[in-house]
Amino acid sequence: MKTEDNLILKVEDIHKSYGNTEVLKGVSFEVKKGETKVFIGPSGTGKSTLLRCINQLTLPDSGRVWLHGEEVTHSGKNINIYRQKMGMVFQNFNLFDHLTALKNVEISLIKVRGMKKKEATEKALEELKQVGMEAQAGLYPAELSGGQAQRVSIARALAMDPDVMLFDEPTSALDPELTGEVLEVMKKLALGGMTMLVVTHEIGFAYSVANEIIFMEKGRILESGPPQKLVNNPRFERTKQFLSRLSELYKLGDEK
Amino acid sequence: MSENITVVVKALPFILQGLAVTMSMVLEALFLGLVIGLSLAVGQIYGNKWISGSISLYVWFFRGLPNLVLLFLFYFGLFPLLGLDVSAFVIAVIALGLRSSAYQSQVFRGAIQSLGEGQMLAARSLGMSKCKAILNIVLPQALRIALPGWSNEYPILLTDSAVTYAIGVMEILTRGNLVVSRTYKPMPLYLTCAVIFILLNYGGMKIIHLLERKVRIPGFGNGER
Ligand SMILES: Nc1ncnc2c1ncn2[C@@H]1O[C@H](COP(=O)(O)OP(=O)(O)OP(=O)(O)O)[C@@H](O)[C@H]1O
Ligand SMILES: [Mg+2]
């Protein structure tokens, strides 16, 4: 499966059912190095499930995922190696509540990568600096604002030097005035060449950062394309309606 | 009255020798219950259905038996049957510890379940194995959450420990009993035992509260922000 060198992630025909409801009905796409793809779509469409099927936090019923041409699906214990290379950022941050910001970033360096404490601390501080959180390194998650917590969780994922970052609605649990600082960090990452898959309804971010917007509906990719094309010239009426609703919300949010 | 006082004063050194017995019995049973209880909780939550099923059965068994029945069962039944020549003290520690482990496991189980799956998901997403995630992420948090509920096990074990007089462990009550049978002064002597238990209870809880304060972290239970 060694194809083009710049192909980082390949997702092929992912199916997933919960009970009798098929949540993913065959999703396929490819991601090249440095690309940012934004997933949008109605609630319950399977966007979160799709991201989790990629790093196998949820096991797909069928379909395959490759990272750098190596199969991630059915990889047994090796999954713990692949997961390090696919950083994940959750809607609710999921910071480790008993650890300071610094230790949140440090712990996987020490326990998973086997780094020495001193080396890990240095790297963790470096990552916190990247997201503008080095001054709060000693604070516990409960002492951070939502925006700060989410930036720490991004640093935590980045510390493993991932090849691709998966973001599942990273700003939707935040107060509107806090989304900016997180989107800023993500934008910087994308511009710095990170490969990213982002589930978000921040259409402004998608418009300015994404190489491609993927519109999902009812467990399938309905259509996809560069932001300008999808926003100005969508193939399906449903895409158009959804996007125009998002843009309205976005403008409303902007006026505040 | 002064007669009562002299009885107590004369008996006190003898009774107080039981202090070390009672305390080591309680602490050893507490520790045994902690180690087994924690393993049971982890097994019950993360194990397959056979493991968690057997653990439920274990918990149901030990929680359903009166202490005294368990003690007699071990002291007169199980241990002689197995041909094990073990002191009453050791049997008491094992019986109290196993029973306590059943109760402790449920305190820990509740604490682990209160964490929410996000912590585990985040740990796994960073490449931690399930085992590493449990050790480094789940248990440190669960133990802190469990501490207030867990600390109830100390007074329970302390009061339960007096039951072991029935198999002749030389703890506080057994010693009090012996003096009573010689002096026929039950009231002052049992009162003395009562005071000793109350003081042990008070002192132990003080230490546990100190510990609670020491491991307190912002955002956890009673930790101030
Ligand atoms: N663990 C689960 N067990 C059962 N059903 C589930 C589970 N996880 C998700 N689902 C269902 O699968 C469907 C897709 O969920 P998913 O969270 O992937 O959607 P989504 O596109 O991320 O939606 P949202 O925009 O609301 O986050 C939903 O109907 C949801 O109820
Ligand atoms: Mg979702």
PDB file of N, CA and C in Angstrom, chain A residues 163-240:
ATOM      1  N   ASP A 163       1.520  12.751  13.271  1.00  0.00           N
ATOM      2  CA  ASP A 163       1.536  13.028  11.840  1.00  0.00           C
ATOM      3  C   ASP A 163       0.236  13.682  11.407  1.00  0.00           C
ATOM      4  N   VAL A 164      -0.810  13.437  12.189  1.00  0.00           N
ATOM      5  CA  VAL A 164      -2.109  14.022  11.848  1.00  0.00           C
ATOM      6  C   VAL A 164      -2.837  14.316  13.156  1.00  0.00           C
ATOM      7  N   MET A 165      -3.599  15.400  13.149  1.00  0.00           N
ATOM      8  CA  MET A 165      -4.363  15.768  14.343  1.00  0.00           C
ATOM      9  C   MET A 165      -5.850  15.646  14.039  1.00  0.00           C
ATOM     10  N   LEU A 166      -6.581  15.025  14.965  1.00  0.00           N
ATOM     11  CA  LEU A 166      -8.033  14.870  14.812  1.00  0.00           C
ATOM     12  C   LEU A 166      -8.723  15.770  15.831  1.00  0.00           C
ATOM     13  N   PHE A 167      -9.519  16.688  15.360  1.00  0.00           N
ATOM     14  CA  PHE A 167     -10.227  17.606  16.258  1.00  0.00           C
ATOM     15  C   PHE A 167     -11.723  17.324  16.202  1.00  0.00           C
ATOM     16  N   ASP A 168     -12.319  16.994  17.325  1.00  0.00           N
ATOM     17  CA  ASP A 168     -13.772  16.763  17.335  1.00  0.00           C
ATOM     18  C   ASP A 168     -14.489  17.927  18.015  1.00  0.00           C
ATOM     19  N   GLU A 169     -14.988  18.825  17.238  1.00  0.00           N
ATOM     20  CA  GLU A 169     -15.682  20.023  17.743  1.00  0.00           C
ATOM     21  C   GLU A 169     -14.917  20.672  18.898  1.00  0.00           C
ATOM     22  N   PRO A 170     -13.700  21.108  18.626  1.00  0.00           N
ATOM     23  CA  PRO A 170     -12.840  21.609  19.713  1.00  0.00           C
ATOM     24  C   PRO A 170     -13.344  22.886  20.370  1.00  0.00           C
ATOM     25  N   THR A 171     -14.246  23.599  19.710  1.00  0.00           N
ATOM     26  CA  THR A 171     -14.683  24.872  20.311  1.00  0.00           C
ATOM     27  C   THR A 171     -16.146  24.872  20.727  1.00  0.00           C
ATOM     28  N   SER A 172     -16.858  23.753  20.504  1.00  0.00           N
ATOM     29  CA  SER A 172     -18.304  23.862  20.716  1.00  0.00           C
ATOM     30  C   SER A 172     -18.706  23.789  22.187  1.00  0.00           C
ATOM     31  N   ALA A 173     -17.759  23.442  23.084  1.00  0.00           N
ATOM     32  CA  ALA A 173     -18.106  23.484  24.507  1.00  0.00           C
ATOM     33  C   ALA A 173     -17.665  24.816  25.131  1.00  0.00           C
ATOM     34  N   LEU A 174     -17.158  25.723  24.304  1.00  0.00           N
ATOM     35  CA  LEU A 174     -16.591  26.967  24.840  1.00  0.00           C
ATOM     36  C   LEU A 174     -17.565  28.127  24.757  1.00  0.00           C
ATOM     37  N   ASP A 175     -17.442  29.047  25.701  1.00  0.00           N
ATOM     38  CA  ASP A 175     -18.173  30.302  25.585  1.00  0.00           C
ATOM     39  C   ASP A 175     -17.687  31.008  24.317  1.00  0.00           C
ATOM     40  N   PRO A 176     -18.608  31.693  23.624  1.00  0.00           N
ATOM     41  CA  PRO A 176     -18.247  32.308  22.342  1.00  0.00           C
ATOM     42  C   PRO A 176     -16.968  33.151  22.407  1.00  0.00           C
ATOM     43  N   GLU A 177     -16.767  33.861  23.526  1.00  0.00           N
ATOM     44  CA  GLU A 177     -15.591  34.742  23.562  1.00  0.00           C
ATOM     45  C   GLU A 177     -14.286  33.970  23.729  1.00  0.00           C
ATOM     46  N   LEU A 178     -14.383  32.654  23.961  1.00  0.00           N
ATOM     47  CA  LEU A 178     -13.159  31.863  24.150  1.00  0.00           C
ATOM     48  C   LEU A 178     -12.778  31.036  22.923  1.00  0.00           C
ATOM     49  N   THR A 179     -13.687  31.003  21.924  1.00  0.00           N
ATOM     50  CA  THR A 179     -13.387  30.161  20.766  1.00  0.00           C
ATOM     51  C   THR A 179     -12.200  30.714  19.983  1.00  0.00           C
ATOM     52  N   GLY A 180     -12.086  32.027  19.951  1.00  0.00           N
ATOM     53  CA  GLY A 180     -11.042  32.679  19.154  1.00  0.00           C
ATOM     54  C   GLY A 180      -9.652  32.187  19.464  1.00  0.00           C
ATOM     55  N   GLU A 181      -9.320  32.108  20.757  1.00  0.00           N
ATOM     56  CA  GLU A 181      -7.952  31.732  21.128  1.00  0.00           C
ATOM     57  C   GLU A 181      -7.614  30.311  20.700  1.00  0.00           C
ATOM     58  N   VAL A 182      -8.626  29.440  20.704  1.00  0.00           N
ATOM     59  CA  VAL A 182      -8.389  28.057  20.296  1.00  0.00           C
ATOM     60  C   VAL A 182      -8.254  27.974  18.770  1.00  0.00           C
ATOM     61  N   LEU A 183      -9.149  28.667  18.074  1.00  0.00           N
ATOM     62  CA  LEU A 183      -9.084  28.656  16.606  1.00  0.00           C
ATOM     63  C   LEU A 183      -7.770  29.257  16.123  1.00  0.00           C
ATOM     64  N   GLU A 184      -7.313  30.263  16.849  1.00  0.00           N
ATOM     65  CA  GLU A 184      -6.036  30.906  16.516  1.00  0.00           C
ATOM     66  C   GLU A 184      -4.890  29.875  16.543  1.00  0.00           C
ATOM     67  N   VAL A 185      -4.862  29.089  17.620  1.00  0.00           N
ATOM     68  CA  VAL A 185      -3.833  28.056  17.763  1.00  0.00           C
ATOM     69  C   VAL A 185      -3.933  27.037  16.625  1.00  0.00           C
ATOM     70  N   MET A 186      -5.173  26.654  16.297  1.00  0.00           N
ATOM     71  CA  MET A 186      -5.368  25.659  15.242  1.00  0.00           C
ATOM     72  C   MET A 186      -4.930  26.194  13.883  1.00  0.00           C
ATOM     73  N   LYS A 187      -5.222  27.461  13.693  1.00  0.00           N
ATOM     74  CA  LYS A 187      -4.860  28.086  12.426  1.00  0.00           C
ATOM     75  C   LYS A 187      -3.335  28.112  12.282  1.00  0.00           C
ATOM     76  N   LYS A 188      -2.673  28.467  13.369  1.00  0.00           N
ATOM     77  CA  LYS A 188      -1.218  28.517  13.372  1.00  0.00           C
ATOM     78  C   LYS A 188      -0.637  27.132  13.044  1.00  0.00           C
ATOM     79  N   LEU A 189      -1.253  26.122  13.647  1.00  0.00           N
ATOM     80  CA  LEU A 189      -0.821  24.740  13.397  1.00  0.00           C
ATOM     81  C   LEU A 189      -0.942  24.390  11.922  1.00  0.00           C
ATOM     82  N   ALA A 190      -2.107  24.713  11.347  1.00  0.00           N
ATOM     83  CA  ALA A 190      -2.369  24.383   9.950  1.00  0.00           C
ATOM     84  C   ALA A 190      -1.363  25.098   9.057  1.00  0.00           C
ATOM     85  N   LEU A 191      -1.149  26.363   9.353  1.00  0.00           N
ATOM     86  CA  LEU A 191      -0.205  27.131   8.530  1.00  0.00           C
ATOM     87  C   LEU A 191       1.216  26.591   8.688  1.00  0.00           C
ATOM     88  N   GLY A 192       1.494  26.027   9.861  1.00  0.00           N
ATOM     89  CA  GLY A 192       2.812  25.438  10.105  1.00  0.00           C
ATOM     90  C   GLY A 192       2.997  24.087   9.433  1.00  0.00           C
ATOM     91  N   GLY A 193       1.965  23.617   8.742  1.00  0.00           N
ATOM     92  CA  GLY A 193       2.130  22.395   7.962  1.00  0.00           C
ATOM     93  C   GLY A 193       1.559  21.136   8.588  1.00  0.00           C
ATOM     94  N   MET A 194       0.884  21.266   9.740  1.00  0.00           N
ATOM     95  CA  MET A 194       0.277  20.091  10.370  1.00  0.00           C
ATOM     96  C   MET A 194      -0.872  19.580   9.501  1.00  0.00           C
ATOM     97  N   THR A 195      -1.008  18.277   9.437  1.00  0.00           N
ATOM     98  CA  THR A 195      -2.137  17.666   8.739  1.00  0.00           C
ATOM     99  C   THR A 195      -3.283  17.546   9.733  1.00  0.00           C
ATOM    100  N   MET A 196      -4.452  18.031   9.360  1.00  0.00           N
ATOM    101  CA  MET A 196      -5.531  18.092  10.345  1.00  0.00           C
ATOM    102  C   MET A 196      -6.881  17.659   9.769  1.00  0.00           C
ATOM    103  N   LEU A 197      -7.622  16.893  10.587  1.00  0.00           N
ATOM    104  CA  LEU A 197      -9.031  16.623  10.301  1.00  0.00           C
ATOM    105  C   LEU A 197      -9.825  17.304  11.397  1.00  0.00           C
ATOM    106  N   VAL A 198     -10.735  18.175  11.012  1.00  0.00           N
ATOM    107  CA  VAL A 198     -11.426  18.983  12.010  1.00  0.00           C
ATOM    108  C   VAL A 198     -12.934  18.874  11.827  1.00  0.00           C
ATOM    109  N   VAL A 199     -13.611  18.365  12.846  1.00  0.00           N
ATOM    110  CA  VAL A 199     -15.065  18.458  12.848  1.00  0.00           C
ATOM    111  C   VAL A 199     -15.401  19.760  13.538  1.00  0.00           C
ATOM    112  N   THR A 200     -16.037  20.666  12.819  1.00  0.00           N
ATOM    113  CA  THR A 200     -16.370  21.952  13.446  1.00  0.00           C
ATOM    114  C   THR A 200     -17.493  22.623  12.677  1.00  0.00           C
ATOM    115  N   HIS A 201     -18.195  23.477  13.343  1.00  0.00           N
ATOM    116  CA  HIS A 201     -19.187  24.290  12.660  1.00  0.00           C
ATOM    117  C   HIS A 201     -18.734  25.732  12.549  1.00  0.00           C
ATOM    118  N   GLU A 202     -17.451  25.971  12.845  1.00  0.00           N
ATOM    119  CA  GLU A 202     -16.873  27.306  12.688  1.00  0.00           C
ATOM    120  C   GLU A 202     -16.568  27.522  11.211  1.00  0.00           C
ATOM    121  N   ILE A 203     -17.577  28.003  10.502  1.00  0.00           N
ATOM    122  CA  ILE A 203     -17.452  28.074   9.049  1.00  0.00           C
ATOM    123  C   ILE A 203     -16.381  29.085   8.638  1.00  0.00           C
ATOM    124  N   GLY A 204     -16.179  30.095   9.491  1.00  0.00           N
ATOM    125  CA  GLY A 204     -15.132  31.078   9.211  1.00  0.00           C
ATOM    126  C   GLY A 204     -13.760  30.423   9.200  1.00  0.00           C
ATOM    127  N   PHE A 205     -13.515  29.556  10.171  1.00  0.00           N
ATOM    128  CA  PHE A 205     -12.261  28.806  10.231  1.00  0.00           C
ATOM    129  C   PHE A 205     -12.125  27.936   8.989  1.00  0.00           C
ATOM    130  N   ALA A 206     -13.198  27.211   8.673  1.00  0.00           N
ATOM    131  CA  ALA A 206     -13.172  26.326   7.515  1.00  0.00           C
ATOM    132  C   ALA A 206     -12.841  27.121   6.252  1.00  0.00           C
ATOM    133  N   TYR A 207     -13.485  28.249   6.134  1.00  0.00           N
ATOM    134  CA  TYR A 207     -13.330  29.059   4.924  1.00  0.00           C
ATOM    135  C   TYR A 207     -11.889  29.547   4.770  1.00  0.00           C
ATOM    136  N   SER A 208     -11.277  29.932   5.880  1.00  0.00           N
ATOM    137  CA  SER A 208      -9.950  30.520   5.752  1.00  0.00           C
ATOM    138  C   SER A 208      -8.817  29.503   5.862  1.00  0.00           C
ATOM    139  N   VAL A 209      -9.061  28.345   6.438  1.00  0.00           N
ATOM    140  CA  VAL A 209      -7.954  27.416   6.692  1.00  0.00           C
ATOM    141  C   VAL A 209      -8.047  26.119   5.879  1.00  0.00           C
ATOM    142  N   ALA A 210      -9.275  25.621   5.663  1.00  0.00           N
ATOM    143  CA  ALA A 210      -9.411  24.276   5.097  1.00  0.00           C
ATOM    144  C   ALA A 210      -9.015  24.210   3.631  1.00  0.00           C
ATOM    145  N   ASN A 211      -8.399  23.079   3.239  1.00  0.00           N
ATOM    146  CA  ASN A 211      -8.194  22.804   1.832  1.00  0.00           C
ATOM    147  C   ASN A 211      -9.466  22.221   1.243  1.00  0.00           C
ATOM    148  N   GLU A 212     -10.220  21.570   2.138  1.00  0.00           N
ATOM    149  CA  GLU A 212     -11.417  20.908   1.649  1.00  0.00           C
ATOM    150  C   GLU A 212     -12.452  20.869   2.763  1.00  0.00           C
ATOM    151  N   ILE A 213     -13.694  21.124   2.395  1.00  0.00           N
ATOM    152  CA  ILE A 213     -14.790  20.924   3.346  1.00  0.00           C
ATOM    153  C   ILE A 213     -15.529  19.662   2.919  1.00  0.00           C
ATOM    154  N   ILE A 214     -15.784  18.795   3.896  1.00  0.00           N
ATOM    155  CA  ILE A 214     -16.506  17.566   3.591  1.00  0.00           C
ATOM    156  C   ILE A 214     -17.859  17.637   4.281  1.00  0.00           C
ATOM    157  N   PHE A 215     -18.909  17.588   3.496  1.00  0.00           N
ATOM    158  CA  PHE A 215     -20.249  17.666   4.066  1.00  0.00           C
ATOM    159  C   PHE A 215     -20.788  16.250   4.256  1.00  0.00           C
ATOM    160  N   MET A 216     -21.059  15.893   5.495  1.00  0.00           N
ATOM    161  CA  MET A 216     -21.571  14.553   5.799  1.00  0.00           C
ATOM    162  C   MET A 216     -23.044  14.616   6.144  1.00  0.00           C
ATOM    163  N   GLU A 217     -23.746  13.599   5.702  1.00  0.00           N
ATOM    164  CA  GLU A 217     -25.158  13.511   6.052  1.00  0.00           C
ATOM    165  C   GLU A 217     -25.547  12.051   6.175  1.00  0.00           C
ATOM    166  N   LYS A 218     -26.213  11.728   7.255  1.00  0.00           N
ATOM    167  CA  LYS A 218     -26.734  10.370   7.478  1.00  0.00           C
ATOM    168  C   LYS A 218     -25.697   9.277   7.213  1.00  0.00           C
ATOM    169  N   GLY A 219     -24.503   9.473   7.741  1.00  0.00           N
ATOM    170  CA  GLY A 219     -23.508   8.407   7.676  1.00  0.00           C
ATOM    171  C   GLY A 219     -22.747   8.310   6.367  1.00  0.00           C
ATOM    172  N   ARG A 220     -22.953   9.309   5.502  1.00  0.00           N
ATOM    173  CA  ARG A 220     -22.237   9.287   4.226  1.00  0.00           C
ATOM    174  C   ARG A 220     -21.634  10.653   3.944  1.00  0.00           C
ATOM    175  N   ILE A 221     -20.626  10.666   3.066  1.00  0.00           N
ATOM    176  CA  ILE A 221     -20.146  11.946   2.558  1.00  0.00           C
ATOM    177  C   ILE A 221     -21.053  12.329   1.401  1.00  0.00           C
ATOM    178  N   LEU A 222     -21.782  13.430   1.572  1.00  0.00           N
ATOM    179  CA  LEU A 222     -22.707  13.837   0.508  1.00  0.00           C
ATOM    180  C   LEU A 222     -21.929  14.544  -0.597  1.00  0.00           C
ATOM    181  N   GLU A 223     -21.108  15.511  -0.201  1.00  0.00           N
ATOM    182  CA  GLU A 223     -20.210  16.115  -1.186  1.00  0.00           C
ATOM    183  C   GLU A 223     -19.048  16.789  -0.489  1.00  0.00           C
ATOM    184  N   SER A 224     -18.017  17.075  -1.272  1.00  0.00           N
ATOM    185  CA  SER A 224     -16.843  17.711  -0.697  1.00  0.00           C
ATOM    186  C   SER A 224     -16.171  18.560  -1.759  1.00  0.00           C
ATOM    187  N   GLY A 225     -15.384  19.497  -1.282  1.00  0.00           N
ATOM    188  CA  GLY A 225     -14.678  20.352  -2.240  1.00  0.00           C
ATOM    189  C   GLY A 225     -13.981  21.487  -1.531  1.00  0.00           C
ATOM    190  N   PRO A 226     -13.227  22.296  -2.276  1.00  0.00           N
ATOM    191  CA  PRO A 226     -12.584  23.459  -1.671  1.00  0.00           C
ATOM    192  C   PRO A 226     -13.650  24.391  -1.111  1.00  0.00           C
ATOM    193  N   PRO A 227     -13.351  25.101  -0.019  1.00  0.00           N
ATOM    194  CA  PRO A 227     -14.369  25.922   0.651  1.00  0.00           C
ATOM    195  C   PRO A 227     -15.109  26.860  -0.305  1.00  0.00           C
ATOM    196  N   GLN A 228     -14.357  27.585  -1.120  1.00  0.00           N
ATOM    197  CA  GLN A 228     -15.010  28.557  -2.006  1.00  0.00           C
ATOM    198  C   GLN A 228     -16.054  27.873  -2.890  1.00  0.00           C
ATOM    199  N   LYS A 229     -15.651  26.735  -3.432  1.00  0.00           N
ATOM    200  CA  LYS A 229     -16.551  26.047  -4.350  1.00  0.00           C
ATOM    201  C   LYS A 229     -17.781  25.526  -3.601  1.00  0.00           C
ATOM    202  N   LEU A 230     -17.549  24.941  -2.437  1.00  0.00           N
ATOM    203  CA  LEU A 230     -18.667  24.335  -1.712  1.00  0.00           C
ATOM    204  C   LEU A 230     -19.627  25.404  -1.201  1.00  0.00           C
ATOM    205  N   VAL A 231     -19.082  26.512  -0.771  1.00  0.00           N
ATOM    206  CA  VAL A 231     -19.936  27.558  -0.219  1.00  0.00           C
ATOM    207  C   VAL A 231     -20.682  28.298  -1.335  1.00  0.00           C
ATOM    208  N   ASN A 232     -19.973  28.612  -2.415  1.00  0.00           N
ATOM    209  CA  ASN A 232     -20.609  29.417  -3.457  1.00  0.00           C
ATOM    210  C   ASN A 232     -21.380  28.587  -4.466  1.00  0.00           C
ATOM    211  N   ASN A 233     -20.972  27.342  -4.610  1.00  0.00           N
ATOM    212  CA  ASN A 233     -21.513  26.586  -5.722  1.00  0.00           C
ATOM    213  C   ASN A 233     -21.740  25.115  -5.374  1.00  0.00           C
ATOM    214  N   PRO A 234     -22.535  24.841  -4.320  1.00  0.00           N
ATOM    215  CA  PRO A 234     -22.713  23.449  -3.910  1.00  0.00           C
ATOM    216  C   PRO A 234     -23.583  22.684  -4.903  1.00  0.00           C
ATOM    217  N   ARG A 235     -23.337  21.381  -4.978  1.00  0.00           N
ATOM    218  CA  ARG A 235     -24.092  20.554  -5.930  1.00  0.00           C
ATOM    219  C   ARG A 235     -25.497  20.273  -5.418  1.00  0.00           C
ATOM    220  N   PHE A 236     -25.602  20.096  -4.083  1.00  0.00           N
ATOM    221  CA  PHE A 236     -26.896  19.683  -3.535  1.00  0.00           C
ATOM    222  C   PHE A 236     -27.575  20.825  -2.783  1.00  0.00           C
ATOM    223  N   GLU A 237     -28.857  20.874  -2.910  1.00  0.00           N
ATOM    224  CA  GLU A 237     -29.652  21.884  -2.211  1.00  0.00           C
ATOM    225  C   GLU A 237     -29.431  21.765  -0.694  1.00  0.00           C
ATOM    226  N   ARG A 238     -29.328  20.519  -0.198  1.00  0.00           N
ATOM    227  CA  ARG A 238     -29.181  20.306   1.250  1.00  0.00           C
ATOM    228  C   ARG A 238     -27.874  20.882   1.773  1.00  0.00           C
ATOM    229  N   THR A 239     -26.823  20.756   0.974  1.00  0.00           N
ATOM    230  CA  THR A 239     -25.538  21.343   1.366  1.00  0.00           C
ATOM    231  C   THR A 239     -25.690  22.853   1.469  1.00  0.00           C
ATOM    232  N   LYS A 240     -26.332  23.409   0.480  1.00  0.00           N
ATOM    233  CA  LYS A 240     -26.511  24.858   0.412  1.00  0.00           C
ATOM    234  C   LYS A 240     -27.268  25.353   1.639  1.00  0.00           C
TER     235      LYS A 240
END
